[in-house]
Tab-separated table of C-alpha atoms and ligand atoms in Angstrom:
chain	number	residue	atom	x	y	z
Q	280	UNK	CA	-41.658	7.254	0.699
Q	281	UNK	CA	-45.566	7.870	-0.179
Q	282	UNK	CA	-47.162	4.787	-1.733
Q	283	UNK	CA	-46.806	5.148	-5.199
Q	284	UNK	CA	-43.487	7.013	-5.090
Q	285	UNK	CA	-41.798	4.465	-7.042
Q	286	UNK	CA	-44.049	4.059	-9.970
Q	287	UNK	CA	-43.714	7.944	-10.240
Q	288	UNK	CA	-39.818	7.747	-10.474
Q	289	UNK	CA	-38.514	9.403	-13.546
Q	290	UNK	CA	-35.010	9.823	-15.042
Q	291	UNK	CA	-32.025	7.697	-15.877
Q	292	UNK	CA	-31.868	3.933	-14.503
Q	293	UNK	CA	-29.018	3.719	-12.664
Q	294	UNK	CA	-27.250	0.123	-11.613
Q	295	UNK	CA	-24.321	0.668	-8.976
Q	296	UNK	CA	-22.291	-1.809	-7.742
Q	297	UNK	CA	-25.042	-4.489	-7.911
Q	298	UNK	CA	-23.832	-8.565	-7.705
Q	299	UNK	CA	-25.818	-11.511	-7.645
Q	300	UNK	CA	-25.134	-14.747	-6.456
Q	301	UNK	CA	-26.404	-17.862	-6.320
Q	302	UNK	CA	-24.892	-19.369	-3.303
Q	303	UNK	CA	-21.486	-19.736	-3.691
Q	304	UNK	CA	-22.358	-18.563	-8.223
Q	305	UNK	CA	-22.098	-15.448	-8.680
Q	306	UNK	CA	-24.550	-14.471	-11.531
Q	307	UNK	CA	-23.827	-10.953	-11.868
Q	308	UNK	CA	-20.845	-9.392	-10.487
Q	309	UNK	CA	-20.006	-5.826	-9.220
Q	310	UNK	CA	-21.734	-4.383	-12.314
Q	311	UNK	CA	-22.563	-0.396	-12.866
Q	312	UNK	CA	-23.823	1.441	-15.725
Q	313	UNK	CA	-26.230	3.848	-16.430
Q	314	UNK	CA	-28.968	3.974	-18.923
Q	315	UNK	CA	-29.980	7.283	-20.137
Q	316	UNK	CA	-33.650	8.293	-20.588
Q	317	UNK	CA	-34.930	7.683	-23.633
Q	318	UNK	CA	-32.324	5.503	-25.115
Q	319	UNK	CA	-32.468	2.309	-26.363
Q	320	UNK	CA	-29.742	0.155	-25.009
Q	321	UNK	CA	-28.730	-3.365	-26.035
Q	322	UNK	CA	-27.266	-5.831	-23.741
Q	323	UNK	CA	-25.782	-8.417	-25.535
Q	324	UNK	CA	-23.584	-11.564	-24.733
Q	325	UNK	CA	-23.960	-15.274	-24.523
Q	326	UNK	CA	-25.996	-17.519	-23.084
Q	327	UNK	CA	-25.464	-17.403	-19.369
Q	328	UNK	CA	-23.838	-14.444	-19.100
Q	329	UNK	CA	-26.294	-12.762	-16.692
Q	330	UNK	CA	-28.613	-10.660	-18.758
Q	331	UNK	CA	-31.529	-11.931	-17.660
Q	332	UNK	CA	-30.778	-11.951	-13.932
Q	333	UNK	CA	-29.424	-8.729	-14.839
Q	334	UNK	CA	-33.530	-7.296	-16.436
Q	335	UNK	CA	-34.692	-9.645	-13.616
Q	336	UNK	CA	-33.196	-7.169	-10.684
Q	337	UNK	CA	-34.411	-4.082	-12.887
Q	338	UNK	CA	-37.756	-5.664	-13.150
Q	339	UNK	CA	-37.608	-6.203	-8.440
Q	340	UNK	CA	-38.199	-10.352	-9.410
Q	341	UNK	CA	-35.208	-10.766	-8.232
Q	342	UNK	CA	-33.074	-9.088	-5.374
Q	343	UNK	CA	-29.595	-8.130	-5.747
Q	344	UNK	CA	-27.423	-9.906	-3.637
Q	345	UNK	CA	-25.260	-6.281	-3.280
Q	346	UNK	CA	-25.454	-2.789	-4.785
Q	347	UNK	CA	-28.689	-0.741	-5.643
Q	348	UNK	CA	-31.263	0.112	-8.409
Q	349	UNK	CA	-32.139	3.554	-9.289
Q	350	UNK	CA	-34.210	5.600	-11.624
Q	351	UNK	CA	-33.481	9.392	-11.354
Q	352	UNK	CA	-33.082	9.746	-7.583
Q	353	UNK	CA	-35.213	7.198	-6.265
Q	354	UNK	CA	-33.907	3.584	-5.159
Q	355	UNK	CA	-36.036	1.153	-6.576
Q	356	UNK	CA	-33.699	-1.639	-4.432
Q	357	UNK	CA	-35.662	-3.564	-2.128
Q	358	UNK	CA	-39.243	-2.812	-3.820
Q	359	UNK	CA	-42.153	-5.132	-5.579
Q	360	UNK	CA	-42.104	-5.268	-9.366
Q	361	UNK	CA	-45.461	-3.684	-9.573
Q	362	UNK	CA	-44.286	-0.764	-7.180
Q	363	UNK	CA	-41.696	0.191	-9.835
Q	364	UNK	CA	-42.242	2.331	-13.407
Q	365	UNK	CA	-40.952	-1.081	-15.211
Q	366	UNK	CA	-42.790	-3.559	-17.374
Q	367	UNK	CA	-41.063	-6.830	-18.784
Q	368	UNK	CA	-41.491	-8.613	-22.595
Q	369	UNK	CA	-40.540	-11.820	-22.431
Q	370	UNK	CA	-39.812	-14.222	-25.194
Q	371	UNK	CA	-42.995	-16.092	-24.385
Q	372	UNK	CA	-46.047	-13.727	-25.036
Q	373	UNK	CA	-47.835	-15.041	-22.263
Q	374	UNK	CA	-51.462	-13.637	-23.799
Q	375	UNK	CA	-54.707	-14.720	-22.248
Q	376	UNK	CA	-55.722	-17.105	-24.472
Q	377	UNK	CA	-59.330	-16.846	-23.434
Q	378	UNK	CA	-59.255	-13.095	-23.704
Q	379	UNK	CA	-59.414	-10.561	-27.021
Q	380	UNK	CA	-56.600	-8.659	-27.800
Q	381	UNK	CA	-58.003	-5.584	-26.513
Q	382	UNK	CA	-58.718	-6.920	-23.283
Q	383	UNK	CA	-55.519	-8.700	-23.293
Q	384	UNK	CA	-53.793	-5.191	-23.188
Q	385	UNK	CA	-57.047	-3.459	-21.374
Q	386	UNK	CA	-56.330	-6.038	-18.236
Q	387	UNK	CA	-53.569	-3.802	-16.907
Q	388	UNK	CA	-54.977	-1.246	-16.289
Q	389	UNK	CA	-58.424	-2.487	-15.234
Q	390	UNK	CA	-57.095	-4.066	-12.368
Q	391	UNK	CA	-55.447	-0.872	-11.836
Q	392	UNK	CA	-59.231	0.157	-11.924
Q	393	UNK	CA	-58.977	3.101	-14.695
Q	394	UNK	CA	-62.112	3.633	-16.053
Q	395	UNK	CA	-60.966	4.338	-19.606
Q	396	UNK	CA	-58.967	0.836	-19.525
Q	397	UNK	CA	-60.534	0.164	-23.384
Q	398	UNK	CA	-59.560	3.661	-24.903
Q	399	UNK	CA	-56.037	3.572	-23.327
Q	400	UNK	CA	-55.394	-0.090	-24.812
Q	401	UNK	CA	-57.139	0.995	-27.833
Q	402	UNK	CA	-53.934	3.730	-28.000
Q	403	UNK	CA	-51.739	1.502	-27.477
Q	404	UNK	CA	-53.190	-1.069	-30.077
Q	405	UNK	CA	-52.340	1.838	-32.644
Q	406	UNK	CA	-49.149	2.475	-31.322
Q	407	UNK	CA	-48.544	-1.231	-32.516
Q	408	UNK	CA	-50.405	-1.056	-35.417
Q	409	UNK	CA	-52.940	-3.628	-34.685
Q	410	UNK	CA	-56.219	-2.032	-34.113
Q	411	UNK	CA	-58.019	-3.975	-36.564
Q	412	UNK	CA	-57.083	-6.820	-34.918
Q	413	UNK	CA	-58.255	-5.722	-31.406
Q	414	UNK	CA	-61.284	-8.325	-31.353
Q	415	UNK	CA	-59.554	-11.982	-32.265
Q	416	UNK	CA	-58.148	-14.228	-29.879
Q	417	UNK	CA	-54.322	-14.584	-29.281
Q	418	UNK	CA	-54.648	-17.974	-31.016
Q	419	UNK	CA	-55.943	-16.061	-34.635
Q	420	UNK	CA	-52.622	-14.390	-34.561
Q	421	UNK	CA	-49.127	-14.688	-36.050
Q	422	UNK	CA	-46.295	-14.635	-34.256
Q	423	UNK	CA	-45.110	-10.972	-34.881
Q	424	UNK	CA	-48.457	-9.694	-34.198
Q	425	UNK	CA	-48.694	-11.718	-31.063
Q	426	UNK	CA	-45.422	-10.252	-29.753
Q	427	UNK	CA	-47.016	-6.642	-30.888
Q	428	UNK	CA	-49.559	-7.446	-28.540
Q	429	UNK	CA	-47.313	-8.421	-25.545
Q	430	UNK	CA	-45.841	-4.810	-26.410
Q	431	UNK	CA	-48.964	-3.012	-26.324
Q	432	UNK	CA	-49.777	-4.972	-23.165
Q	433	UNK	CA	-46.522	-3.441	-21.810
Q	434	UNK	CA	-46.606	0.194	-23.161
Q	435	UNK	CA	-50.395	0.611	-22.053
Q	436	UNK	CA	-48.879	0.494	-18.338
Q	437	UNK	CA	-46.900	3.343	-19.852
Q	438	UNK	CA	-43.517	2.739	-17.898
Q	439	UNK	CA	-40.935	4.688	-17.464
Q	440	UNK	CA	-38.386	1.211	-18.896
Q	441	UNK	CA	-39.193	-1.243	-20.903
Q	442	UNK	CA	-37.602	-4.319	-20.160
Q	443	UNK	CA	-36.923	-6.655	-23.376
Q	444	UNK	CA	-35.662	-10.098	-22.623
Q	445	UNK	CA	-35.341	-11.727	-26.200
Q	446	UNK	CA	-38.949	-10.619	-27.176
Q	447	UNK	CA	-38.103	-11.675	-31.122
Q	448	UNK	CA	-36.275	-15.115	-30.252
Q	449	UNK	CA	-39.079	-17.129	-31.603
Q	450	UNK	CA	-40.102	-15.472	-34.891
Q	451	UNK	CA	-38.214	-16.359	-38.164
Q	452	UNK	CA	-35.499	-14.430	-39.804
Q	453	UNK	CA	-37.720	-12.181	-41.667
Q	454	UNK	CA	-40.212	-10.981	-39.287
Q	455	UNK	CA	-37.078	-10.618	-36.772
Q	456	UNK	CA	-36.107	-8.035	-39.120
Q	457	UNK	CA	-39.145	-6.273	-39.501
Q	458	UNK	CA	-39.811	-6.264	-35.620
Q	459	UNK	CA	-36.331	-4.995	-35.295
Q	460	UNK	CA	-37.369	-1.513	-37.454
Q	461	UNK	CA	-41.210	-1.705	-35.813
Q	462	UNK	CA	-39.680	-1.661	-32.029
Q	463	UNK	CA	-37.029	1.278	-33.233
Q	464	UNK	CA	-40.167	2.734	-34.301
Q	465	UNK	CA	-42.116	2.290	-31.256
Q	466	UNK	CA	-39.523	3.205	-28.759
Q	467	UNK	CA	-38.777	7.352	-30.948
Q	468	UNK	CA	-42.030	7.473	-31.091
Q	469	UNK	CA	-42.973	7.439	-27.023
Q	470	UNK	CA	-39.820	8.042	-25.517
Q	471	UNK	CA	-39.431	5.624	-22.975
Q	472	UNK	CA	-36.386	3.763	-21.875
Q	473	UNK	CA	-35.878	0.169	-23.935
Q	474	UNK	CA	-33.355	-1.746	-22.043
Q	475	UNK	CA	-33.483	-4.839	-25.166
Q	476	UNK	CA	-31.815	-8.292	-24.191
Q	477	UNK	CA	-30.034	-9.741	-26.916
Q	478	UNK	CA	-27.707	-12.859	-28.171
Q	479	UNK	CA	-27.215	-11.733	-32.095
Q	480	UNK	CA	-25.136	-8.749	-32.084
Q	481	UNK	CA	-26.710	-7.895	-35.563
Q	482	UNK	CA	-29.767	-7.172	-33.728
Q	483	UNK	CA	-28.261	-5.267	-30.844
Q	484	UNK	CA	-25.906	-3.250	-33.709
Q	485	UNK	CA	-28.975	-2.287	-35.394
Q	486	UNK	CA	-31.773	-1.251	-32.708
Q	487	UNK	CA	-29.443	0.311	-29.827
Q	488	UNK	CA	-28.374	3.466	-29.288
Q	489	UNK	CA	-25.687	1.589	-26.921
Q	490	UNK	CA	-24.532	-1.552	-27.028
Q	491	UNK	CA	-23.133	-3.243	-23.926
Q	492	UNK	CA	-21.079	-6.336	-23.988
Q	493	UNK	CA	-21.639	-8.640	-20.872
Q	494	UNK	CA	-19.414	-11.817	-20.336
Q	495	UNK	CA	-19.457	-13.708	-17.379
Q	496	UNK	CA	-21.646	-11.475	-15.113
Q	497	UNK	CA	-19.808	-8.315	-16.374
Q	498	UNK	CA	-19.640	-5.647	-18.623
Q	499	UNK	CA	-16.919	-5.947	-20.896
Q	500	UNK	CA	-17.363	-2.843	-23.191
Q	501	UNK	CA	-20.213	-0.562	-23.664
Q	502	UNK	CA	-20.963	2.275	-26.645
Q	503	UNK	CA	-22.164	2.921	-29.689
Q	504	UNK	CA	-22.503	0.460	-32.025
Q	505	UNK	CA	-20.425	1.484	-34.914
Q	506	UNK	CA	-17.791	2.522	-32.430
Q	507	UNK	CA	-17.250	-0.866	-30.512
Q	508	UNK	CA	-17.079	-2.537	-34.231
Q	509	UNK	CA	-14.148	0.016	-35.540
Q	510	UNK	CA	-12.266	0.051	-32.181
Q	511	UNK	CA	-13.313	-3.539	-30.039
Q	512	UNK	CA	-11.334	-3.393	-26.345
Q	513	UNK	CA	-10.950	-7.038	-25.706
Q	514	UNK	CA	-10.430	-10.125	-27.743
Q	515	UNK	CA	-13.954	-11.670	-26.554
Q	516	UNK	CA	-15.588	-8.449	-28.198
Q	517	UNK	CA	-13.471	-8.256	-30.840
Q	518	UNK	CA	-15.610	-11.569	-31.925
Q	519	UNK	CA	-18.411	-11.369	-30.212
Q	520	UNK	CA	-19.610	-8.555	-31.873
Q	521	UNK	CA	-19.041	-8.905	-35.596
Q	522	UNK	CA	-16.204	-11.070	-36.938
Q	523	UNK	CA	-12.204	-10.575	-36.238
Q	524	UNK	CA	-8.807	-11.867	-37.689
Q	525	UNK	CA	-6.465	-12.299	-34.753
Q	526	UNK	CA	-2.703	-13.343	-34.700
Q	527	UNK	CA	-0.869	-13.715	-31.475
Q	528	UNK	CA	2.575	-11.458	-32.112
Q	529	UNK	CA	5.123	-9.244	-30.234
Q	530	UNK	CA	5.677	-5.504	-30.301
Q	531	UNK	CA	9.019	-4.806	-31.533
Q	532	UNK	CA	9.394	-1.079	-31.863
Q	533	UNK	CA	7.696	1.939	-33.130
Q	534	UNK	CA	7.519	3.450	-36.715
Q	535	UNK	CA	5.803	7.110	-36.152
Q	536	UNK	CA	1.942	6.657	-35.088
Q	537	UNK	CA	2.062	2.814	-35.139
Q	538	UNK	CA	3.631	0.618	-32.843
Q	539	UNK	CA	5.159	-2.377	-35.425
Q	540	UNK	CA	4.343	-5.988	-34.406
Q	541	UNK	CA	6.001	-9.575	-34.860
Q	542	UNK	CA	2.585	-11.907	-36.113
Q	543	UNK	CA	4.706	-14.975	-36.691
Q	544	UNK	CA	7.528	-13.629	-39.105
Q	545	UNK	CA	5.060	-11.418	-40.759
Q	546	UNK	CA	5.773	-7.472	-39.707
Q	547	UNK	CA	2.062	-5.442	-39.106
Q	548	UNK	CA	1.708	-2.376	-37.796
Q	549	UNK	CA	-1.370	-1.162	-34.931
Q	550	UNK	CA	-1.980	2.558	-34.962
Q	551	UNK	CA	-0.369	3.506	-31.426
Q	552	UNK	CA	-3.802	4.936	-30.419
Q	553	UNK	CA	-5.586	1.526	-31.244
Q	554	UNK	CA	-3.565	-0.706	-29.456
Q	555	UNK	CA	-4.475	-1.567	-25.807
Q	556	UNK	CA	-0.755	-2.463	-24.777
Q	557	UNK	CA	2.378	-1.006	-25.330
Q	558	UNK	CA	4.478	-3.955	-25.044
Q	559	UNK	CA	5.241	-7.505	-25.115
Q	560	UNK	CA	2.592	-9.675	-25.848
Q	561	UNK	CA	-0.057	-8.532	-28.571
Q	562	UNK	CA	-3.633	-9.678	-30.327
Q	563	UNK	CA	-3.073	-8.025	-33.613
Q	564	UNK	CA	-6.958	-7.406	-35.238
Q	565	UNK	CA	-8.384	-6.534	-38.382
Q	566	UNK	CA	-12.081	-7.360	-39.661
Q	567	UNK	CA	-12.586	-9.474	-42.554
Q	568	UNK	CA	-13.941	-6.651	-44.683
Q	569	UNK	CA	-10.883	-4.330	-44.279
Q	570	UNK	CA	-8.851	-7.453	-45.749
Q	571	UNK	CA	-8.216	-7.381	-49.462
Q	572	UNK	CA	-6.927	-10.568	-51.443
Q	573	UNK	CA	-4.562	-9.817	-54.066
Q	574	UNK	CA	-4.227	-12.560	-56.837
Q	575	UNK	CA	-0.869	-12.256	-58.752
Q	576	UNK	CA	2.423	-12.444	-58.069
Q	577	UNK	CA	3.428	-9.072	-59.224
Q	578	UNK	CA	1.255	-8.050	-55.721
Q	579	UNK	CA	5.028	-6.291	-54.706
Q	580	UNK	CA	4.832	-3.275	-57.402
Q	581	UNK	CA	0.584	-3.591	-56.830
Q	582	UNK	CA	1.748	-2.916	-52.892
Q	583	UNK	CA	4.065	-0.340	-53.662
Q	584	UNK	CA	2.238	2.054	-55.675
Q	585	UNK	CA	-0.649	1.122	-53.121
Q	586	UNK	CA	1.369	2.136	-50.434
Q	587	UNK	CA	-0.476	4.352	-48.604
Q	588	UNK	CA	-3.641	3.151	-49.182
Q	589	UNK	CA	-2.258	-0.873	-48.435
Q	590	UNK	CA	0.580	-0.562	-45.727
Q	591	UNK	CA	0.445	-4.159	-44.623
Q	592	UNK	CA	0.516	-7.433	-46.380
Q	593	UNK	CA	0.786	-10.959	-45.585
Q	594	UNK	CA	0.716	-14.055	-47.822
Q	595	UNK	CA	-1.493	-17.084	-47.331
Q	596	UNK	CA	-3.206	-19.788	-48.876
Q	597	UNK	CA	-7.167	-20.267	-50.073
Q	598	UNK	CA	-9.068	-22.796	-48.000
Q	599	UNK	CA	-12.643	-22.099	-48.824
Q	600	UNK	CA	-14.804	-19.835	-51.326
Q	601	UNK	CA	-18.340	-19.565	-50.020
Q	602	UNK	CA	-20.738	-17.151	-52.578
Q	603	UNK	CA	-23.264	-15.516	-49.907
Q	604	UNK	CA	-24.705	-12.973	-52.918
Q	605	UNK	CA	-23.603	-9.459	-51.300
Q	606	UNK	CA	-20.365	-10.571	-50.883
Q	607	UNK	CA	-17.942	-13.538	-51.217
Q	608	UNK	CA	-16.456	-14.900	-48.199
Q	609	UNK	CA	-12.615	-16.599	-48.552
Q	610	UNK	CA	-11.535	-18.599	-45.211
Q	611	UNK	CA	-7.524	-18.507	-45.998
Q	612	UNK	CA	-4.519	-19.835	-44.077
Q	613	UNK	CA	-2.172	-17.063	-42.865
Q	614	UNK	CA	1.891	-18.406	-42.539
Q	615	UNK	CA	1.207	-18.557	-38.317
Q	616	UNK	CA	-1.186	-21.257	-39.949
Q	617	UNK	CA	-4.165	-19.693	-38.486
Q	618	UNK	CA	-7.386	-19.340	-40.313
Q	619	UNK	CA	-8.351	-15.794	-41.208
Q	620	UNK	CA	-11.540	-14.672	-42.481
Q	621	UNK	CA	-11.983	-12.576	-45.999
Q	622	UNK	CA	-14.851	-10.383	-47.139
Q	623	UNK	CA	-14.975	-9.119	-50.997
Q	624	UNK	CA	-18.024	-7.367	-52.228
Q	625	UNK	CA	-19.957	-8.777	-55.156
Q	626	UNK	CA	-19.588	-5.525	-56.811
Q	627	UNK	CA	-18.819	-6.935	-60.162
Q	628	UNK	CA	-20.343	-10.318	-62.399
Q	629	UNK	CA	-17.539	-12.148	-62.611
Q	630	UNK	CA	-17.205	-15.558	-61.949
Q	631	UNK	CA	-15.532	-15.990	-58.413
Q	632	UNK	CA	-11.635	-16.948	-60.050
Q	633	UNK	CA	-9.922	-18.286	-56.659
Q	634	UNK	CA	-10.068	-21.622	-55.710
Q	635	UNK	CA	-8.910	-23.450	-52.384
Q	636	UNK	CA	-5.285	-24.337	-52.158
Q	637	UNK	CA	-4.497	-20.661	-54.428
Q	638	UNK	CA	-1.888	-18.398	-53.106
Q	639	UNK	CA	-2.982	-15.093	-52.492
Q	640	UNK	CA	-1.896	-11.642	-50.568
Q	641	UNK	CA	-3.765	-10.454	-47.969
Q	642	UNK	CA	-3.260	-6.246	-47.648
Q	643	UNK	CA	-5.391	-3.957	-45.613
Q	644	UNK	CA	-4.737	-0.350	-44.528
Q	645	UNK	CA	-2.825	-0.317	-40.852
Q	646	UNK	CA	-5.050	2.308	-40.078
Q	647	UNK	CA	-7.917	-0.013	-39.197
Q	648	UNK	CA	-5.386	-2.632	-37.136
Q	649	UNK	CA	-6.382	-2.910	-33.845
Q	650	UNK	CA	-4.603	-4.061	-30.703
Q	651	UNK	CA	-5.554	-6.047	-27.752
Q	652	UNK	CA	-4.653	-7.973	-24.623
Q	653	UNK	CA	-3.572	-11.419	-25.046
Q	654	UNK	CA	-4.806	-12.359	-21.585
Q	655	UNK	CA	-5.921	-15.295	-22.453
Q	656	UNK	CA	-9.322	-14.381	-22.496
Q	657	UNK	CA	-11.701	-17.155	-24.078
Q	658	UNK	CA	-12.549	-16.074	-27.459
Q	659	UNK	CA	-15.317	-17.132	-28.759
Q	660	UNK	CA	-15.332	-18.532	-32.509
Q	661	UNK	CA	-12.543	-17.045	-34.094
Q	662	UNK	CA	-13.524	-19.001	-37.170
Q	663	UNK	CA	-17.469	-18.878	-38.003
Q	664	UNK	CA	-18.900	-21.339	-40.576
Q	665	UNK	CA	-18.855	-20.267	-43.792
Q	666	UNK	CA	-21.642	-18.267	-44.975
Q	667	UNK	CA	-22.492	-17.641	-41.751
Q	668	UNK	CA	-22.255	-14.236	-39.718
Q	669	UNK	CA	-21.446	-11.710	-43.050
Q	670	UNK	CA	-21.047	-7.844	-42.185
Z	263	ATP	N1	-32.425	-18.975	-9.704
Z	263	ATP	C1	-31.188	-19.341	-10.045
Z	263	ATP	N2	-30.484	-20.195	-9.284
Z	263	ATP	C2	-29.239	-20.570	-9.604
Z	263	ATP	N3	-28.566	-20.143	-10.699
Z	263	ATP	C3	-29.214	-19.294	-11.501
Z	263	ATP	C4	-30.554	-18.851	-11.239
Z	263	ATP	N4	-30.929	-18.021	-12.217
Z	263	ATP	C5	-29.872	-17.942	-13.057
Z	263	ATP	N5	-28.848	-18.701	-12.639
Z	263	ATP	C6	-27.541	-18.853	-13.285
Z	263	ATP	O1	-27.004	-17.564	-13.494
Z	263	ATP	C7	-26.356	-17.492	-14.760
Z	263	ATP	C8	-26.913	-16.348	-15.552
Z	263	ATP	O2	-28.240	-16.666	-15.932
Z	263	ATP	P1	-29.098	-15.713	-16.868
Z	263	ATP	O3	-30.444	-16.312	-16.955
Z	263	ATP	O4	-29.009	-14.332	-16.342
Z	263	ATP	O5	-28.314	-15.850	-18.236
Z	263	ATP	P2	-28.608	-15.148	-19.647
Z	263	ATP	O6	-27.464	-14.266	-19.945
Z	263	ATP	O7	-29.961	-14.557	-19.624
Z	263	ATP	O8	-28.551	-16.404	-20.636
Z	263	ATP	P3	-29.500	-16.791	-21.895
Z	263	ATP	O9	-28.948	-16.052	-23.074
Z	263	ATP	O10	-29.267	-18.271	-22.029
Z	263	ATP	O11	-30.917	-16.451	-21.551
Z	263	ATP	C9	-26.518	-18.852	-15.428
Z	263	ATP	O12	-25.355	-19.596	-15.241
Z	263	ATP	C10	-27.685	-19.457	-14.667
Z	263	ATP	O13	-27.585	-20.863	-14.633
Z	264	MG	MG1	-31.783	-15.017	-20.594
């Protein structure tokens, strides 16, 4: 290949087969996936999970131990980082202290030796909104604009992906938020490739096009965001991303569409299509927000005339009542004595009128059940603190 090929490589970035170990650890492990052009893709999962070995291969700062690295038809595998169409945001900016911010993002391509290093940093100052800032020191900044900067130091290199390894991790809840919308922003408006590491699923549900789950050096589910919430694969996604009620039960026959499961004595129902096994052993799964909590006893005739809309019911027992202003989250006891997670909407003033150790009737529409393995998979917190973690 001509010198220069690589940086020139255009198209999707394509990971087959790649591992990585660390002697006898394996870090990543036989993973593949494809990232489309363009898109802005999430990888998400806990901490030491692989993600950043994973942007670390991308990036050629580290090797893969197997496999190879593509973008479009050209194999990246084997190359320097600055042969390759990548660039890197870390979650330390890394700025020149002793340097402006335009010549912060100007020092790219200077040592490139461009001659119009200032205007093209200049563009990319804009791109980040900060060209009124472009003479002060990195120390005369906040944290979000900082972070802008180590974007525009990035984008002015104009690469073809955009590595993000947990480039918001150190600003507060608010900003977080508002860098969230500013990097969407950034990434429509030139196009590129944003492959944007990630352990709060609420960030990777709202800024990616695709989300991919990675546990334990693999991918355990990848799509779009709303789709992996409705319809989670495994029990560690079902949790990982968003919240899930789970109850260990037993398929015990079919009714029509649903297959009809044994949680403990209580009879559910999993739409046939939603249910990853067919049977014996079952995770049964709604989300907290699909649950509704009826109050009274006369919940039977309530149920009834509800039937369509409320096929499924189960009684339980208050345990907590936390106010978190949208909505109102209940932690109850479900009869396998299990702790399941209820979201109600604030939609009304009243005063909140349950109080721990209250009966109750949990219902929720079968149609949103959902079925997985009970492989024993670790789950992560089935039971989040309350407050924490709303939908
Ligand atoms: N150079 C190395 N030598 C040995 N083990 C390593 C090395 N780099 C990473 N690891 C191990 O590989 C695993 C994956 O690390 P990685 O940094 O990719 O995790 P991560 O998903 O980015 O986690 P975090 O969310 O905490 O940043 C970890 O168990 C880590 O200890
Ligand atoms: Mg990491």
């Amino acid at each position: 290949m001509a010198k220069g090929g690589f940086r020139e490589a255009k198209g999707d970035l394509r990971i087959e087969d790649v591992t990585k170990s660390f002697g006898d650890f394996t870090a990543v492990d036989d993973l593949t996936l494809v990232v489309p052009r363009g898109s802005f893709f999430a990888l998400l999962g806990p901490s030491g999970c692989g993600k950043t070995t994973t942007l670390r291969m991308v990036a050629g700062l580290e090797q893969p131990t197997r496999g190879r690295i593509l973008i479009g038809d050209t194999d990246l595998t084997g190359s320097r980082p600055y042969e390759r169409p990548v660039n890197t945001v870390f979650q330390s900016y890394a700025l020149f202290p002793h340097l402006t911010v335009r010549d912060n993002v100007a020092f790219g391509p200077k040592r490139r030796g461009e001659k119009d290093a200032q205007r093209l940093a200049d563009e990319a100052l804009n791109l980040v909104q900060l060209p009124h800032l472009a003479s002060r020191k990195p120390t005369q900044l906040s944290g979000g604009q900082q972070q802008r900067v180590a974007v525009a130091r990035a984008l002015v290199n104009r690469p073809e992906v955009l590595l993000l390894d947990e480039p918001l991790g150190a600003l507060d809840l608010k900003l977080r938020r508002q860098m969230q919308v500013e990097l969407k922003r950034i990434q429509t408006e030139v196009g590129l490739t944003f492959i944007h590491v990630t352990h709060d699923q609420e960030e990777a549900m709202t800024m990616a096009d695709t989300v991919a789950v990675m546990n334990l050096g693999r991918i355990e589910q990848m799509g779009p965001p709303a789709q992996m919430y409705d319809l989670p694969s495994t029990a560690f996604v079902a949790n990982f991303v968003g919240q899930s009620n789970l109850g260990q039960g037993r398929i015990t026959g079919r009714d029509g569409d649903f297959v009809v499961v044994d949680v403990n004595g209580s009879t559910v129902k999993i739409p046939s299509a939603r249910c990853a096994v067919t049977s014996g052993e079952v995770l049964f799964g709604i989300r907290p927000e699909k649950v509704h909590l009826a109050r009274s006893s006369d919940i039977d005739a309530a149920i009834r005339d509800r039937k369509v809309a409320f096929g499924d019911d189960m009684r339980a027992t208050v345990l907590d009542v936390s106010f978190i202003g949208v909505a109102t989250q209940y932690l109850v006891r479900v009869p396998s004595g299990a702790t399941w997670s209820v979201y109600e909407q604030n939609l009304d003033v009243d005063p909140i009128d349950l109080k721990p150790g209250d009966p109750v009737w949990l219902e929720w529409d079968p149609a949103h059940a959902f079925g997985v393995a009970a492989d024993g998979t670790p789950i992560p917190g089935i039971t989040p603190a309350p407050g924490q973690d709303a939908p």
